[in-house]
Amino acid sequence: MKAGFYQFNPGFGKKEDNIRKVVSAVKNAEVDFLVLPEFFATGYQFISPDEVAELAEPVPDGYTTEALSELSSERKIFIAAGLPERHGDKFYNSAVLTGPQGFIGVYRKTHLFFEENLYFTPGDTGFKVWNTEIGRIGIMICFDWFFPEAMRSLALSGAEVVAHPSNLILPHCPDSMPVRSLENRVYAITANRTGIENRKAGQSLRFIGKSEIVSPKGEILVRAPEDEEVLMAAEIDPGTAKDKKLNPFNDLFKDRRPEYYKPLS
Ligand code: ACM
């Protein structure tokens, strides 16, 4: 199957324009699974709780999730995409998974980055994996990558493809994802954004692009440039992620020694 990402520069607060842009990018794309950036329809740099309250939405009955479900069903594709979620009186940095039959599930970001901590509640869903007709899909969001436990938890729960909606600012992720994929033998699709947001005096955020798809062997199948709006895709075979063997003596999951990993919990 063909998996892809759409890397672009969303305008802050311009949900309709940003979603229109995604719909137009997908129109001519041949993909079965598409990953969009973190906060793809709202932009990233929130500067007040009121702004978060105004732009966050319930899931699945909100404008953005409904638009994604519609796009999934029209194009018969699966989509993973990030959005600010309102749930009761809490706000989460979330990502939804939609498919041809509509909404499938939501993941709430576990490890909040920087000033996200001012506005959002750390996620309470844990690392979820959905068994779909195109493979077992897990989601983590941006800074989650910095914690090897995130991808490991997804892989141990059976994820074959990890969708990774992102708004990366630090430079380390693109060159680190091959290691995450290699040690867990899973595909990873990082969908980052481009552009600069300087909505707050003295705080200019530059997003580093370089979205990529990485194979279970740690190969970068495609990588976007730093500053280009682009939809890129690669042929992937999620079933190969079931094989954790390195050689006749080593299986990366069977060789684990959890009795010696107690400090991890
Ligand atoms: C990030 O988690 N948006 C860096």
mmCIF file with all atom_site columns, N, CA and C in Angstrom, residues 47-99:
data_model
loop_
_atom_site.group_PDB
_atom_site.id
_atom_site.type_symbol
_atom_site.label_atom_id
_atom_site.label_alt_id
_atom_site.label_comp_id
_atom_site.label_asym_id
_atom_site.label_entity_id
_atom_site.label_seq_id
_atom_site.pdbx_PDB_ins_code
_atom_site.Cartn_x
_atom_site.Cartn_y
_atom_site.Cartn_z
_atom_site.occupancy
_atom_site.B_iso_or_equiv
_atom_site.pdbx_formal_charge
_atom_site.auth_seq_id
_atom_site.auth_comp_id
_atom_site.auth_asym_id
_atom_site.auth_atom_id
_atom_site.pdbx_PDB_model_num
ATOM 1   N N  . ILE A 1 47 ? -1.214  31.588 22.199 1.00 0.00 ? 47 ILE A N  1
ATOM 2   C CA . ILE A 1 47 ? -0.631  32.532 23.158 1.00 0.00 ? 47 ILE A CA 1
ATOM 3   C C  . ILE A 1 47 ? -1.589  32.910 24.289 1.00 0.00 ? 47 ILE A C  1
ATOM 4   N N  . SER A 1 48 ? -2.751  32.260 24.350 1.00 0.00 ? 48 SER A N  1
ATOM 5   C CA . SER A 1 48 ? -3.645  32.492 25.495 1.00 0.00 ? 48 SER A CA 1
ATOM 6   C C  . SER A 1 48 ? -4.607  31.318 25.640 1.00 0.00 ? 48 SER A C  1
ATOM 7   N N  . PRO A 1 49 ? -5.094  31.086 26.850 1.00 0.00 ? 49 PRO A N  1
ATOM 8   C CA . PRO A 1 49 ? -6.091  30.028 27.042 1.00 0.00 ? 49 PRO A CA 1
ATOM 9   C C  . PRO A 1 49 ? -7.361  30.295 26.229 1.00 0.00 ? 49 PRO A C  1
ATOM 10  N N  . ASP A 1 50 ? -7.716  31.565 26.065 1.00 0.00 ? 50 ASP A N  1
ATOM 11  C CA . ASP A 1 50 ? -8.935  31.895 25.299 1.00 0.00 ? 50 ASP A CA 1
ATOM 12  C C  . ASP A 1 50 ? -8.808  31.427 23.851 1.00 0.00 ? 50 ASP A C  1
ATOM 13  N N  . GLU A 1 51 ? -7.614  31.585 23.310 1.00 0.00 ? 51 GLU A N  1
ATOM 14  C CA . GLU A 1 51 ? -7.376  31.162 21.932 1.00 0.00 ? 51 GLU A CA 1
ATOM 15  C C  . GLU A 1 51 ? -7.536  29.648 21.785 1.00 0.00 ? 51 GLU A C  1
ATOM 16  N N  . VAL A 1 52 ? -6.999  28.930 22.774 1.00 0.00 ? 52 VAL A N  1
ATOM 17  C CA . VAL A 1 52 ? -7.129  27.468 22.755 1.00 0.00 ? 52 VAL A CA 1
ATOM 18  C C  . VAL A 1 52 ? -8.612  27.099 22.826 1.00 0.00 ? 52 VAL A C  1
ATOM 19  N N  . ALA A 1 53 ? -9.337  27.754 23.736 1.00 0.00 ? 53 ALA A N  1
ATOM 20  C CA . ALA A 1 53 ? -10.764 27.454 23.913 1.00 0.00 ? 53 ALA A CA 1
ATOM 21  C C  . ALA A 1 53 ? -11.528 27.734 22.619 1.00 0.00 ? 53 ALA A C  1
ATOM 22  N N  . GLU A 1 54 ? -11.114 28.769 21.920 1.00 0.00 ? 54 GLU A N  1
ATOM 23  C CA . GLU A 1 54 ? -11.823 29.141 20.689 1.00 0.00 ? 54 GLU A CA 1
ATOM 24  C C  . GLU A 1 54 ? -11.557 28.157 19.549 1.00 0.00 ? 54 GLU A C  1
ATOM 25  N N  . LEU A 1 55 ? -10.324 27.645 19.480 1.00 0.00 ? 55 LEU A N  1
ATOM 26  C CA . LEU A 1 55 ? -9.955  26.814 18.317 1.00 0.00 ? 55 LEU A CA 1
ATOM 27  C C  . LEU A 1 55 ? -10.060 25.303 18.574 1.00 0.00 ? 55 LEU A C  1
ATOM 28  N N  . ALA A 1 56 ? -10.105 24.904 19.837 1.00 0.00 ? 56 ALA A N  1
ATOM 29  C CA . ALA A 1 56 ? -10.195 23.463 20.126 1.00 0.00 ? 56 ALA A CA 1
ATOM 30  C C  . ALA A 1 56 ? -11.603 22.963 19.815 1.00 0.00 ? 56 ALA A C  1
ATOM 31  N N  . GLU A 1 57 ? -11.683 21.660 19.553 1.00 0.00 ? 57 GLU A N  1
ATOM 32  C CA . GLU A 1 57 ? -12.970 21.076 19.127 1.00 0.00 ? 57 GLU A CA 1
ATOM 33  C C  . GLU A 1 57 ? -13.211 19.753 19.844 1.00 0.00 ? 57 GLU A C  1
ATOM 34  N N  . PRO A 1 58 ? -14.479 19.404 20.001 1.00 0.00 ? 58 PRO A N  1
ATOM 35  C CA . PRO A 1 58 ? -14.743 18.049 20.491 1.00 0.00 ? 58 PRO A CA 1
ATOM 36  C C  . PRO A 1 58 ? -14.374 17.026 19.416 1.00 0.00 ? 58 PRO A C  1
ATOM 37  N N  . VAL A 1 59 ? -14.081 15.831 19.863 1.00 0.00 ? 59 VAL A N  1
ATOM 38  C CA . VAL A 1 59 ? -13.780 14.710 18.965 1.00 0.00 ? 59 VAL A CA 1
ATOM 39  C C  . VAL A 1 59 ? -14.727 13.564 19.349 1.00 0.00 ? 59 VAL A C  1
ATOM 40  N N  . PRO A 1 60 ? -15.452 12.956 18.404 1.00 0.00 ? 60 PRO A N  1
ATOM 41  C CA . PRO A 1 60 ? -15.332 13.124 16.956 1.00 0.00 ? 60 PRO A CA 1
ATOM 42  C C  . PRO A 1 60 ? -16.311 14.145 16.355 1.00 0.00 ? 60 PRO A C  1
ATOM 43  N N  . ASP A 1 61 ? -17.124 14.822 17.214 1.00 0.00 ? 61 ASP A N  1
ATOM 44  C CA . ASP A 1 61 ? -18.182 15.661 16.641 1.00 0.00 ? 61 ASP A CA 1
ATOM 45  C C  . ASP A 1 61 ? -17.754 17.108 16.458 1.00 0.00 ? 61 ASP A C  1
ATOM 46  N N  . GLY A 1 62 ? -16.574 17.311 15.924 1.00 0.00 ? 62 GLY A N  1
ATOM 47  C CA . GLY A 1 62 ? -16.108 18.676 15.682 1.00 0.00 ? 62 GLY A CA 1
ATOM 48  C C  . GLY A 1 62 ? -15.855 18.880 14.195 1.00 0.00 ? 62 GLY A C  1
ATOM 49  N N  . TYR A 1 63 ? -15.710 20.142 13.848 1.00 0.00 ? 63 TYR A N  1
ATOM 50  C CA . TYR A 1 63 ? -15.570 20.530 12.438 1.00 0.00 ? 63 TYR A CA 1
ATOM 51  C C  . TYR A 1 63 ? -14.408 19.788 11.733 1.00 0.00 ? 63 TYR A C  1
ATOM 52  N N  . THR A 1 64 ? -13.241 19.766 12.387 1.00 0.00 ? 64 THR A N  1
ATOM 53  C CA . THR A 1 64 ? -12.058 19.199 11.714 1.00 0.00 ? 64 THR A CA 1
ATOM 54  C C  . THR A 1 64 ? -12.163 17.683 11.568 1.00 0.00 ? 64 THR A C  1
ATOM 55  N N  . THR A 1 65 ? -12.591 17.003 12.621 1.00 0.00 ? 65 THR A N  1
ATOM 56  C CA . THR A 1 65 ? -12.703 15.536 12.540 1.00 0.00 ? 65 THR A CA 1
ATOM 57  C C  . THR A 1 65 ? -13.766 15.161 11.509 1.00 0.00 ? 65 THR A C  1
ATOM 58  N N  . GLU A 1 66 ? -14.842 15.927 11.466 1.00 0.00 ? 66 GLU A N  1
ATOM 59  C CA . GLU A 1 66 ? -15.878 15.634 10.462 1.00 0.00 ? 66 GLU A CA 1
ATOM 60  C C  . GLU A 1 66 ? -15.356 15.859 9.052  1.00 0.00 ? 66 GLU A C  1
ATOM 61  N N  . ALA A 1 67 ? -14.566 16.926 8.866  1.00 0.00 ? 67 ALA A N  1
ATOM 62  C CA . ALA A 1 67 ? -13.990 17.195 7.531  1.00 0.00 ? 67 ALA A CA 1
ATOM 63  C C  . ALA A 1 67 ? -13.031 16.072 7.128  1.00 0.00 ? 67 ALA A C  1
ATOM 64  N N  . LEU A 1 68 ? -12.253 15.592 8.093  1.00 0.00 ? 68 LEU A N  1
ATOM 65  C CA . LEU A 1 68 ? -11.306 14.505 7.790  1.00 0.00 ? 68 LEU A CA 1
ATOM 66  C C  . LEU A 1 68 ? -12.048 13.206 7.483  1.00 0.00 ? 68 LEU A C  1
ATOM 67  N N  . SER A 1 69 ? -13.108 12.935 8.239  1.00 0.00 ? 69 SER A N  1
ATOM 68  C CA . SER A 1 69 ? -13.903 11.720 7.998  1.00 0.00 ? 69 SER A CA 1
ATOM 69  C C  . SER A 1 69 ? -14.514 11.765 6.596  1.00 0.00 ? 69 SER A C  1
ATOM 70  N N  . GLU A 1 70 ? -14.995 12.946 6.232  1.00 0.00 ? 70 GLU A N  1
ATOM 71  C CA . GLU A 1 70 ? -15.592 13.108 4.901  1.00 0.00 ? 70 GLU A CA 1
ATOM 72  C C  . GLU A 1 70 ? -14.543 12.878 3.802  1.00 0.00 ? 70 GLU A C  1
ATOM 73  N N  . LEU A 1 71 ? -13.373 13.469 4.004  1.00 0.00 ? 71 LEU A N  1
ATOM 74  C CA . LEU A 1 71 ? -12.298 13.302 3.020  1.00 0.00 ? 71 LEU A CA 1
ATOM 75  C C  . LEU A 1 71 ? -11.875 11.829 2.930  1.00 0.00 ? 71 LEU A C  1
ATOM 76  N N  . SER A 1 72 ? -11.779 11.171 4.066  1.00 0.00 ? 72 SER A N  1
ATOM 77  C CA . SER A 1 72 ? -11.419 9.748  4.097  1.00 0.00 ? 72 SER A CA 1
ATOM 78  C C  . SER A 1 72 ? -12.448 8.924  3.334  1.00 0.00 ? 72 SER A C  1
ATOM 79  N N  . SER A 1 73 ? -13.705 9.234  3.559  1.00 0.00 ? 73 SER A N  1
ATOM 80  C CA . SER A 1 73 ? -14.733 8.413  2.942  1.00 0.00 ? 73 SER A CA 1
ATOM 81  C C  . SER A 1 73 ? -14.850 8.703  1.439  1.00 0.00 ? 73 SER A C  1
ATOM 82  N N  . GLU A 1 74 ? -14.700 9.980  1.047  1.00 0.00 ? 74 GLU A N  1
ATOM 83  C CA . GLU A 1 74 ? -14.726 10.320 -0.390 1.00 0.00 ? 74 GLU A CA 1
ATOM 84  C C  . GLU A 1 74 ? -13.578 9.674  -1.154 1.00 0.00 ? 74 GLU A C  1
ATOM 85  N N  . ARG A 1 75 ? -12.364 9.750  -0.567 1.00 0.00 ? 75 ARG A N  1
ATOM 86  C CA . ARG A 1 75 ? -11.172 9.268  -1.273 1.00 0.00 ? 75 ARG A CA 1
ATOM 87  C C  . ARG A 1 75 ? -10.822 7.822  -0.914 1.00 0.00 ? 75 ARG A C  1
ATOM 88  N N  . LYS A 1 76 ? -11.608 7.226  -0.010 1.00 0.00 ? 76 LYS A N  1
ATOM 89  C CA . LYS A 1 76 ? -11.355 5.851  0.457  1.00 0.00 ? 76 LYS A CA 1
ATOM 90  C C  . LYS A 1 76 ? -9.915  5.695  0.971  1.00 0.00 ? 76 LYS A C  1
ATOM 91  N N  . ILE A 1 77 ? -9.549  6.634  1.849  1.00 0.00 ? 77 ILE A N  1
ATOM 92  C CA . ILE A 1 77 ? -8.197  6.583  2.417  1.00 0.00 ? 77 ILE A CA 1
ATOM 93  C C  . ILE A 1 77 ? -8.274  6.697  3.949  1.00 0.00 ? 77 ILE A C  1
ATOM 94  N N  . PHE A 1 78 ? -7.187  6.314  4.590  1.00 0.00 ? 78 PHE A N  1
ATOM 95  C CA . PHE A 1 78 ? -7.042  6.507  6.033  1.00 0.00 ? 78 PHE A CA 1
ATOM 96  C C  . PHE A 1 78 ? -6.221  7.786  6.236  1.00 0.00 ? 78 PHE A C  1
ATOM 97  N N  . ILE A 1 79 ? -6.573  8.529  7.286  1.00 0.00 ? 79 ILE A N  1
ATOM 98  C CA . ILE A 1 79 ? -5.854  9.779  7.583  1.00 0.00 ? 79 ILE A CA 1
ATOM 99  C C  . ILE A 1 79 ? -5.564  9.854  9.084  1.00 0.00 ? 79 ILE A C  1
ATOM 100 N N  . ALA A 1 80 ? -4.333  10.242 9.429  1.00 0.00 ? 80 ALA A N  1
ATOM 101 C CA . ALA A 1 80 ? -4.005  10.565 10.820 1.00 0.00 ? 80 ALA A CA 1
ATOM 102 C C  . ALA A 1 80 ? -3.600  12.030 10.849 1.00 0.00 ? 80 ALA A C  1
ATOM 103 N N  . ALA A 1 81 ? -4.175  12.794 11.781 1.00 0.00 ? 81 ALA A N  1
ATOM 104 C CA . ALA A 1 81 ? -3.947  14.241 11.767 1.00 0.00 ? 81 ALA A CA 1
ATOM 105 C C  . ALA A 1 81 ? -4.116  14.825 13.154 1.00 0.00 ? 81 ALA A C  1
ATOM 106 N N  . GLY A 1 82 ? -3.328  15.867 13.449 1.00 0.00 ? 82 GLY A N  1
ATOM 107 C CA . GLY A 1 82 ? -3.336  16.464 14.777 1.00 0.00 ? 82 GLY A CA 1
ATOM 108 C C  . GLY A 1 82 ? -4.279  17.648 14.901 1.00 0.00 ? 82 GLY A C  1
ATOM 109 N N  . LEU A 1 83 ? -4.892  17.779 16.100 1.00 0.00 ? 83 LEU A N  1
ATOM 110 C CA . LEU A 1 83 ? -5.778  18.922 16.353 1.00 0.00 ? 83 LEU A CA 1
ATOM 111 C C  . LEU A 1 83 ? -5.897  19.164 17.855 1.00 0.00 ? 83 LEU A C  1
ATOM 112 N N  . PRO A 1 84 ? -6.199  20.414 18.258 1.00 0.00 ? 84 PRO A N  1
ATOM 113 C CA . PRO A 1 84 ? -6.482  20.654 19.668 1.00 0.00 ? 84 PRO A CA 1
ATOM 114 C C  . PRO A 1 84 ? -7.886  20.168 19.997 1.00 0.00 ? 84 PRO A C  1
ATOM 115 N N  . GLU A 1 85 ? -7.964  19.313 21.021 1.00 0.00 ? 85 GLU A N  1
ATOM 116 C CA . GLU A 1 85 ? -9.257  18.697 21.365 1.00 0.00 ? 85 GLU A CA 1
ATOM 117 C C  . GLU A 1 85 ? -9.820  19.305 22.655 1.00 0.00 ? 85 GLU A C  1
ATOM 118 N N  . ARG A 1 86 ? -11.104 19.609 22.645 1.00 0.00 ? 86 ARG A N  1
ATOM 119 C CA . ARG A 1 86 ? -11.784 20.003 23.889 1.00 0.00 ? 86 ARG A CA 1
ATOM 120 C C  . ARG A 1 86 ? -12.572 18.815 24.407 1.00 0.00 ? 86 ARG A C  1
ATOM 121 N N  . HIS A 1 87 ? -12.344 18.451 25.677 1.00 0.00 ? 87 HIS A N  1
ATOM 122 C CA . HIS A 1 87 ? -13.087 17.336 26.270 1.00 0.00 ? 87 HIS A CA 1
ATOM 123 C C  . HIS A 1 87 ? -13.511 17.783 27.666 1.00 0.00 ? 87 HIS A C  1
ATOM 124 N N  . GLY A 1 88 ? -14.784 18.062 27.853 1.00 0.00 ? 88 GLY A N  1
ATOM 125 C CA . GLY A 1 88 ? -15.242 18.651 29.115 1.00 0.00 ? 88 GLY A CA 1
ATOM 126 C C  . GLY A 1 88 ? -14.555 19.996 29.301 1.00 0.00 ? 88 GLY A C  1
ATOM 127 N N  . ASP A 1 89 ? -13.911 20.175 30.455 1.00 0.00 ? 89 ASP A N  1
ATOM 128 C CA . ASP A 1 89 ? -13.209 21.452 30.661 1.00 0.00 ? 89 ASP A CA 1
ATOM 129 C C  . ASP A 1 89 ? -11.699 21.310 30.431 1.00 0.00 ? 89 ASP A C  1
ATOM 130 N N  . LYS A 1 90 ? -11.310 20.219 29.756 1.00 0.00 ? 90 LYS A N  1
ATOM 131 C CA . LYS A 1 90 ? -9.878  20.001 29.494 1.00 0.00 ? 90 LYS A CA 1
ATOM 132 C C  . LYS A 1 90 ? -9.562  20.160 28.009 1.00 0.00 ? 90 LYS A C  1
ATOM 133 N N  . PHE A 1 91 ? -8.304  20.507 27.745 1.00 0.00 ? 91 PHE A N  1
ATOM 134 C CA . PHE A 1 91 ? -7.835  20.614 26.359 1.00 0.00 ? 91 PHE A CA 1
ATOM 135 C C  . PHE A 1 91 ? -6.648  19.677 26.167 1.00 0.00 ? 91 PHE A C  1
ATOM 136 N N  . TYR A 1 92 ? -6.676  18.932 25.068 1.00 0.00 ? 92 TYR A N  1
ATOM 137 C CA . TYR A 1 92 ? -5.600  17.981 24.772 1.00 0.00 ? 92 TYR A CA 1
ATOM 138 C C  . TYR A 1 92 ? -4.996  18.301 23.408 1.00 0.00 ? 92 TYR A C  1
ATOM 139 N N  . ASN A 1 93 ? -3.699  17.992 23.286 1.00 0.00 ? 93 ASN A N  1
ATOM 140 C CA . ASN A 1 93 ? -3.048  18.021 21.981 1.00 0.00 ? 93 ASN A CA 1
ATOM 141 C C  . ASN A 1 93 ? -3.257  16.610 21.403 1.00 0.00 ? 93 ASN A C  1
ATOM 142 N N  . SER A 1 94 ? -4.195  16.473 20.503 1.00 0.00 ? 94 SER A N  1
ATOM 143 C CA . SER A 1 94 ? -4.657  15.144 20.085 1.00 0.00 ? 94 SER A CA 1
ATOM 144 C C  . SER A 1 94 ? -4.390  14.885 18.605 1.00 0.00 ? 94 SER A C  1
ATOM 145 N N  . ALA A 1 95 ? -4.580  13.629 18.232 1.00 0.00 ? 95 ALA A N  1
ATOM 146 C CA . ALA A 1 95 ? -4.564  13.270 16.812 1.00 0.00 ? 95 ALA A CA 1
ATOM 147 C C  . ALA A 1 95 ? -5.661  12.235 16.591 1.00 0.00 ? 95 ALA A C  1
ATOM 148 N N  . VAL A 1 96 ? -6.358  12.378 15.484 1.00 0.00 ? 96 VAL A N  1
ATOM 149 C CA . VAL A 1 96 ? -7.425  11.422 15.171 1.00 0.00 ? 96 VAL A CA 1
ATOM 150 C C  . VAL A 1 96 ? -7.007  10.532 14.006 1.00 0.00 ? 96 VAL A C  1
ATOM 151 N N  . LEU A 1 97 ? -7.603  9.354  13.987 1.00 0.00 ? 97 LEU A N  1
ATOM 152 C CA . LEU A 1 97 ? -7.451  8.453  12.850 1.00 0.00 ? 97 LEU A CA 1
ATOM 153 C C  . LEU A 1 97 ? -8.835  8.291  12.221 1.00 0.00 ? 97 LEU A C  1
ATOM 154 N N  . THR A 1 98 ? -8.919  8.542  10.909 1.00 0.00 ? 98 THR A N  1
ATOM 155 C CA . THR A 1 98 ? -10.177 8.342  10.190 1.00 0.00 ? 98 THR A CA 1
ATOM 156 C C  . THR A 1 98 ? -9.928  7.390  9.025  1.00 0.00 ? 98 THR A C  1
ATOM 157 N N  . GLY A 1 99 ? -11.013 6.765  8.574  1.00 0.00 ? 99 GLY A N  1
ATOM 158 C CA . GLY A 1 99 ? -10.901 5.833  7.451  1.00 0.00 ? 99 GLY A CA 1
ATOM 159 C C  . GLY A 1 99 ? -12.126 5.933  6.572  1.00 0.00 ? 99 GLY A C  1
#
